[in-house]
């Protein structure tokens, strides 16, 4: 069932069950009452990534307090997509964008990967997770991907899960057309890897190509910015062998 885009949708950490009132955060309360000017009896959709989506009604519970009481489950909780999205962290603004697009494009797990040319020192995982939640709120996505702790590329490959194919976006691939390589993939459990602004090092490229579970793909004849490459690669993978 498609999402209802008319009603406001908010993420809450609380369990959601019929009749069990939930108190939104201060920021969410401010948004509902002062920005959207919702009053007693107004309806808001809530989701928590576990219990599906619930239609709730707003009740004033004091001057600055409101409660949202679940009335009816409007959508069941879908499973988390299986696509493992591996990305070299980018500078903050582009990273926020990349995380939001990966959620919109159906990534299930977001795995930051530290490569030779990664230029980002400290990763704000809470901020990345908040970006993933915001993308889910805006796009009606109920399965909220989790952002994992960063790993080095060597570790990611050494611990790679049997049975999962890793599609690696190689800006040095010899051809321009990704379709033959993608269509030759038999596995349905997939991972996707996009490099940093500075690209993969030759040693990394050599290491990646040596693994039998890795498929290198081009993303066309032009070098794309890493965040553009992320969206292009996700669209290609989802459309050819993903959930497209
Ligand atoms: N090394 C390039 C930039 C790399 S772009 C340079 O500095 O000029 C960042 C990442 O996006 C790459 O590591 C790769 O994963 C992906 N990417 C960009 N353009 C691509 C292309 N044409 N084919 C495959 N991957 C690409």
PDB file of N, CA, C and O in Angstrom, residues 160-198:
ATOM      1  N   UNK A 160      33.893 -10.253   4.396  1.00  0.00           N
ATOM      2  CA  UNK A 160      32.724 -10.218   3.503  1.00  0.00           C
ATOM      3  C   UNK A 160      31.895 -11.497   3.625  1.00  0.00           C
ATOM      4  O   UNK A 160      32.426 -12.586   3.682  1.00  0.00           O
ATOM      5  N   UNK A 161      30.590 -11.320   3.652  1.00  0.00           N
ATOM      6  CA  UNK A 161      29.629 -12.415   3.899  1.00  0.00           C
ATOM      7  C   UNK A 161      29.527 -13.328   2.674  1.00  0.00           C
ATOM      8  O   UNK A 161      29.328 -12.849   1.564  1.00  0.00           O
ATOM      9  N   UNK A 162      29.665 -14.634   2.914  1.00  0.00           N
ATOM     10  CA  UNK A 162      29.545 -15.601   1.806  1.00  0.00           C
ATOM     11  C   UNK A 162      28.152 -15.478   1.180  1.00  0.00           C
ATOM     12  O   UNK A 162      27.163 -15.238   1.880  1.00  0.00           O
ATOM     13  N   UNK A 163      28.105 -15.558  -0.144  1.00  0.00           N
ATOM     14  CA  UNK A 163      26.813 -15.544  -0.832  1.00  0.00           C
ATOM     15  C   UNK A 163      26.352 -14.163  -1.219  1.00  0.00           C
ATOM     16  O   UNK A 163      25.323 -14.010  -1.886  1.00  0.00           O
ATOM     17  N   UNK A 164      27.095 -13.130  -0.789  1.00  0.00           N
ATOM     18  CA  UNK A 164      26.692 -11.778  -1.178  1.00  0.00           C
ATOM     19  C   UNK A 164      27.667 -11.252  -2.236  1.00  0.00           C
ATOM     20  O   UNK A 164      28.882 -11.425  -2.101  1.00  0.00           O
ATOM     21  N   UNK A 165      27.162 -10.669  -3.293  1.00  0.00           N
ATOM     22  CA  UNK A 165      27.999 -10.086  -4.367  1.00  0.00           C
ATOM     23  C   UNK A 165      28.287  -8.629  -4.071  1.00  0.00           C
ATOM     24  O   UNK A 165      27.366  -7.879  -3.716  1.00  0.00           O
ATOM     25  N   UNK A 166      29.536  -8.208  -4.223  1.00  0.00           N
ATOM     26  CA  UNK A 166      29.887  -6.799  -4.010  1.00  0.00           C
ATOM     27  C   UNK A 166      30.074  -6.131  -5.368  1.00  0.00           C
ATOM     28  O   UNK A 166      30.956  -6.528  -6.147  1.00  0.00           O
ATOM     29  N   UNK A 167      29.228  -5.161  -5.656  1.00  0.00           N
ATOM     30  CA  UNK A 167      29.334  -4.417  -6.917  1.00  0.00           C
ATOM     31  C   UNK A 167      30.158  -3.165  -6.626  1.00  0.00           C
ATOM     32  O   UNK A 167      29.789  -2.352  -5.777  1.00  0.00           O
ATOM     33  N   UNK A 168      31.287  -3.040  -7.311  1.00  0.00           N
ATOM     34  CA  UNK A 168      32.243  -1.973  -6.993  1.00  0.00           C
ATOM     35  C   UNK A 168      32.305  -1.009  -8.169  1.00  0.00           C
ATOM     36  O   UNK A 168      32.525  -1.410  -9.318  1.00  0.00           O
ATOM     37  N   UNK A 169      31.986   0.248  -7.889  1.00  0.00           N
ATOM     38  CA  UNK A 169      31.948   1.269  -8.958  1.00  0.00           C
ATOM     39  C   UNK A 169      33.382   1.704  -9.222  1.00  0.00           C
ATOM     40  O   UNK A 169      33.994   2.397  -8.411  1.00  0.00           O
ATOM     41  N   UNK A 170      33.880   1.272 -10.385  1.00  0.00           N
ATOM     42  CA  UNK A 170      35.297   1.496 -10.697  1.00  0.00           C
ATOM     43  C   UNK A 170      35.431   2.562 -11.783  1.00  0.00           C
ATOM     44  O   UNK A 170      35.122   2.319 -12.951  1.00  0.00           O
ATOM     45  N   UNK A 171      35.909   3.712 -11.363  1.00  0.00           N
ATOM     46  CA  UNK A 171      36.030   4.814 -12.329  1.00  0.00           C
ATOM     47  C   UNK A 171      37.089   4.513 -13.385  1.00  0.00           C
ATOM     48  O   UNK A 171      37.194   5.211 -14.386  1.00  0.00           O
ATOM     49  N   UNK A 172      37.851   3.456 -13.170  1.00  0.00           N
ATOM     50  CA  UNK A 172      38.872   3.064 -14.168  1.00  0.00           C
ATOM     51  C   UNK A 172      38.455   1.830 -14.951  1.00  0.00           C
ATOM     52  O   UNK A 172      39.280   1.166 -15.575  1.00  0.00           O
ATOM     53  N   UNK A 173      37.152   1.494 -14.875  1.00  0.00           N
ATOM     54  CA  UNK A 173      36.727   0.279 -15.607  1.00  0.00           C
ATOM     55  C   UNK A 173      36.989   0.476 -17.099  1.00  0.00           C
ATOM     56  O   UNK A 173      36.898   1.581 -17.620  1.00  0.00           O
ATOM     57  N   UNK A 174      37.320  -0.594 -17.806  1.00  0.00           N
ATOM     58  CA  UNK A 174      37.715  -0.472 -19.225  1.00  0.00           C
ATOM     59  C   UNK A 174      36.551  -0.106 -20.140  1.00  0.00           C
ATOM     60  O   UNK A 174      36.745   0.408 -21.224  1.00  0.00           O
ATOM     61  N   UNK A 175      35.317  -0.377 -19.714  1.00  0.00           N
ATOM     62  CA  UNK A 175      34.194  -0.103 -20.642  1.00  0.00           C
ATOM     63  C   UNK A 175      33.336   1.016 -20.047  1.00  0.00           C
ATOM     64  O   UNK A 175      33.619   1.501 -18.957  1.00  0.00           O
ATOM     65  N   UNK A 176      32.286   1.386 -20.754  1.00  0.00           N
ATOM     66  CA  UNK A 176      31.371   2.428 -20.247  1.00  0.00           C
ATOM     67  C   UNK A 176      30.000   1.882 -19.874  1.00  0.00           C
ATOM     68  O   UNK A 176      29.226   2.574 -19.221  1.00  0.00           O
ATOM     69  N   UNK A 177      29.694   0.655 -20.325  1.00  0.00           N
ATOM     70  CA  UNK A 177      28.335   0.147 -20.139  1.00  0.00           C
ATOM     71  C   UNK A 177      28.276  -0.862 -18.994  1.00  0.00           C
ATOM     72  O   UNK A 177      28.873  -1.932 -19.069  1.00  0.00           O
ATOM     73  N   UNK A 178      27.578  -0.549 -17.924  1.00  0.00           N
ATOM     74  CA  UNK A 178      27.525  -1.440 -16.751  1.00  0.00           C
ATOM     75  C   UNK A 178      26.559  -2.612 -16.915  1.00  0.00           C
ATOM     76  O   UNK A 178      26.616  -3.572 -16.136  1.00  0.00           O
ATOM     77  N   UNK A 179      25.671  -2.522 -17.909  1.00  0.00           N
ATOM     78  CA  UNK A 179      24.575  -3.506 -17.960  1.00  0.00           C
ATOM     79  C   UNK A 179      25.042  -4.954 -18.112  1.00  0.00           C
ATOM     80  O   UNK A 179      24.589  -5.828 -17.378  1.00  0.00           O
ATOM     81  N   UNK A 180      25.966  -5.260 -19.045  1.00  0.00           N
ATOM     82  CA  UNK A 180      26.369  -6.677 -19.171  1.00  0.00           C
ATOM     83  C   UNK A 180      26.889  -7.247 -17.841  1.00  0.00           C
ATOM     84  O   UNK A 180      26.496  -8.335 -17.427  1.00  0.00           O
ATOM     85  N   UNK A 181      27.704  -6.492 -17.137  1.00  0.00           N
ATOM     86  CA  UNK A 181      28.257  -7.009 -15.860  1.00  0.00           C
ATOM     87  C   UNK A 181      27.137  -7.187 -14.837  1.00  0.00           C
ATOM     88  O   UNK A 181      27.075  -8.202 -14.138  1.00  0.00           O
ATOM     89  N   UNK A 182      26.221  -6.236 -14.791  1.00  0.00           N
ATOM     90  CA  UNK A 182      25.130  -6.331 -13.804  1.00  0.00           C
ATOM     91  C   UNK A 182      24.220  -7.511 -14.135  1.00  0.00           C
ATOM     92  O   UNK A 182      23.843  -8.296 -13.265  1.00  0.00           O
ATOM     93  N   UNK A 183      23.919  -7.659 -15.433  1.00  0.00           N
ATOM     94  CA  UNK A 183      22.979  -8.733 -15.813  1.00  0.00           C
ATOM     95  C   UNK A 183      23.609 -10.115 -15.652  1.00  0.00           C
ATOM     96  O   UNK A 183      22.916 -11.112 -15.567  1.00  0.00           O
ATOM     97  N   UNK A 184      24.941 -10.171 -15.561  1.00  0.00           N
ATOM     98  CA  UNK A 184      25.606 -11.474 -15.381  1.00  0.00           C
ATOM     99  C   UNK A 184      25.601 -11.908 -13.910  1.00  0.00           C
ATOM    100  O   UNK A 184      25.952 -13.038 -13.581  1.00  0.00           O
ATOM    101  N   UNK A 185      25.161 -11.017 -13.018  1.00  0.00           N
ATOM    102  CA  UNK A 185      25.179 -11.333 -11.573  1.00  0.00           C
ATOM    103  C   UNK A 185      24.018 -12.260 -11.238  1.00  0.00           C
ATOM    104  O   UNK A 185      22.869 -11.967 -11.579  1.00  0.00           O
ATOM    105  N   UNK A 186      24.340 -13.403 -10.581  1.00  0.00           N
ATOM    106  CA  UNK A 186      23.280 -14.341 -10.203  1.00  0.00           C
ATOM    107  C   UNK A 186      22.763 -14.099  -8.783  1.00  0.00           C
ATOM    108  O   UNK A 186      21.602 -14.288  -8.491  1.00  0.00           O
ATOM    109  N   UNK A 187      23.666 -13.671  -7.906  1.00  0.00           N
ATOM    110  CA  UNK A 187      23.255 -13.480  -6.507  1.00  0.00           C
ATOM    111  C   UNK A 187      22.156 -12.425  -6.403  1.00  0.00           C
ATOM    112  O   UNK A 187      22.112 -11.479  -7.198  1.00  0.00           O
ATOM    113  N   UNK A 188      21.287 -12.625  -5.422  1.00  0.00           N
ATOM    114  CA  UNK A 188      20.296 -11.585  -5.143  1.00  0.00           C
ATOM    115  C   UNK A 188      20.662 -10.853  -3.855  1.00  0.00           C
ATOM    116  O   UNK A 188      20.048  -9.838  -3.533  1.00  0.00           O
ATOM    117  N   UNK A 189      21.636 -11.369  -3.110  1.00  0.00           N
ATOM    118  CA  UNK A 189      22.131 -10.646  -1.931  1.00  0.00           C
ATOM    119  C   UNK A 189      23.293  -9.776  -2.423  1.00  0.00           C
ATOM    120  O   UNK A 189      24.284 -10.309  -2.954  1.00  0.00           O
ATOM    121  N   UNK A 190      23.112  -8.454  -2.304  1.00  0.00           N
ATOM    122  CA  UNK A 190      24.044  -7.542  -2.981  1.00  0.00           C
ATOM    123  C   UNK A 190      24.648  -6.524  -2.023  1.00  0.00           C
ATOM    124  O   UNK A 190      24.017  -6.120  -1.034  1.00  0.00           O
ATOM    125  N   UNK A 191      25.844  -6.103  -2.375  1.00  0.00           N
ATOM    126  CA  UNK A 191      26.476  -4.948  -1.737  1.00  0.00           C
ATOM    127  C   UNK A 191      26.933  -4.027  -2.850  1.00  0.00           C
ATOM    128  O   UNK A 191      27.139  -4.479  -3.982  1.00  0.00           O
ATOM    129  N   UNK A 192      26.990  -2.742  -2.548  1.00  0.00           N
ATOM    130  CA  UNK A 192      27.427  -1.755  -3.540  1.00  0.00           C
ATOM    131  C   UNK A 192      28.502  -0.904  -2.866  1.00  0.00           C
ATOM    132  O   UNK A 192      28.364  -0.554  -1.690  1.00  0.00           O
ATOM    133  N   UNK A 193      29.581  -0.596  -3.624  1.00  0.00           N
ATOM    134  CA  UNK A 193      30.674   0.202  -3.035  1.00  0.00           C
ATOM    135  C   UNK A 193      31.024   1.368  -3.954  1.00  0.00           C
ATOM    136  O   UNK A 193      31.315   1.169  -5.138  1.00  0.00           O
ATOM    137  N   UNK A 194      30.984   2.585  -3.380  1.00  0.00           N
ATOM    138  CA  UNK A 194      31.350   3.802  -4.120  1.00  0.00           C
ATOM    139  C   UNK A 194      32.510   4.463  -3.375  1.00  0.00           C
ATOM    140  O   UNK A 194      32.492   4.545  -2.135  1.00  0.00           O
ATOM    141  N   UNK A 195      33.493   4.930  -4.111  1.00  0.00           N
ATOM    142  CA  UNK A 195      34.718   5.476  -3.520  1.00  0.00           C
ATOM    143  C   UNK A 195      34.587   6.923  -3.066  1.00  0.00           C
ATOM    144  O   UNK A 195      33.543   7.544  -3.234  1.00  0.00           O
ATOM    145  N   UNK A 196      35.673   7.479  -2.550  1.00  0.00           N
ATOM    146  CA  UNK A 196      35.698   8.841  -2.026  1.00  0.00           C
ATOM    147  C   UNK A 196      35.921   9.857  -3.147  1.00  0.00           C
ATOM    148  O   UNK A 196      36.113   9.466  -4.313  1.00  0.00           O
ATOM    149  N   UNK A 197      35.906  11.122  -2.815  1.00  0.00           N
ATOM    150  CA  UNK A 197      36.145  12.153  -3.834  1.00  0.00           C
ATOM    151  C   UNK A 197      37.437  11.851  -4.595  1.00  0.00           C
ATOM    152  O   UNK A 197      37.520  12.061  -5.793  1.00  0.00           O
ATOM    153  N   UNK A 198      38.441  11.332  -3.903  1.00  0.00           N
ATOM    154  CA  UNK A 198      39.730  11.120  -4.574  1.00  0.00           C
ATOM    155  C   UNK A 198      39.803   9.771  -5.278  1.00  0.00           C
ATOM    156  O   UNK A 198      40.818   9.412  -5.862  1.00  0.00           O
TER     157      UNK A 198
END
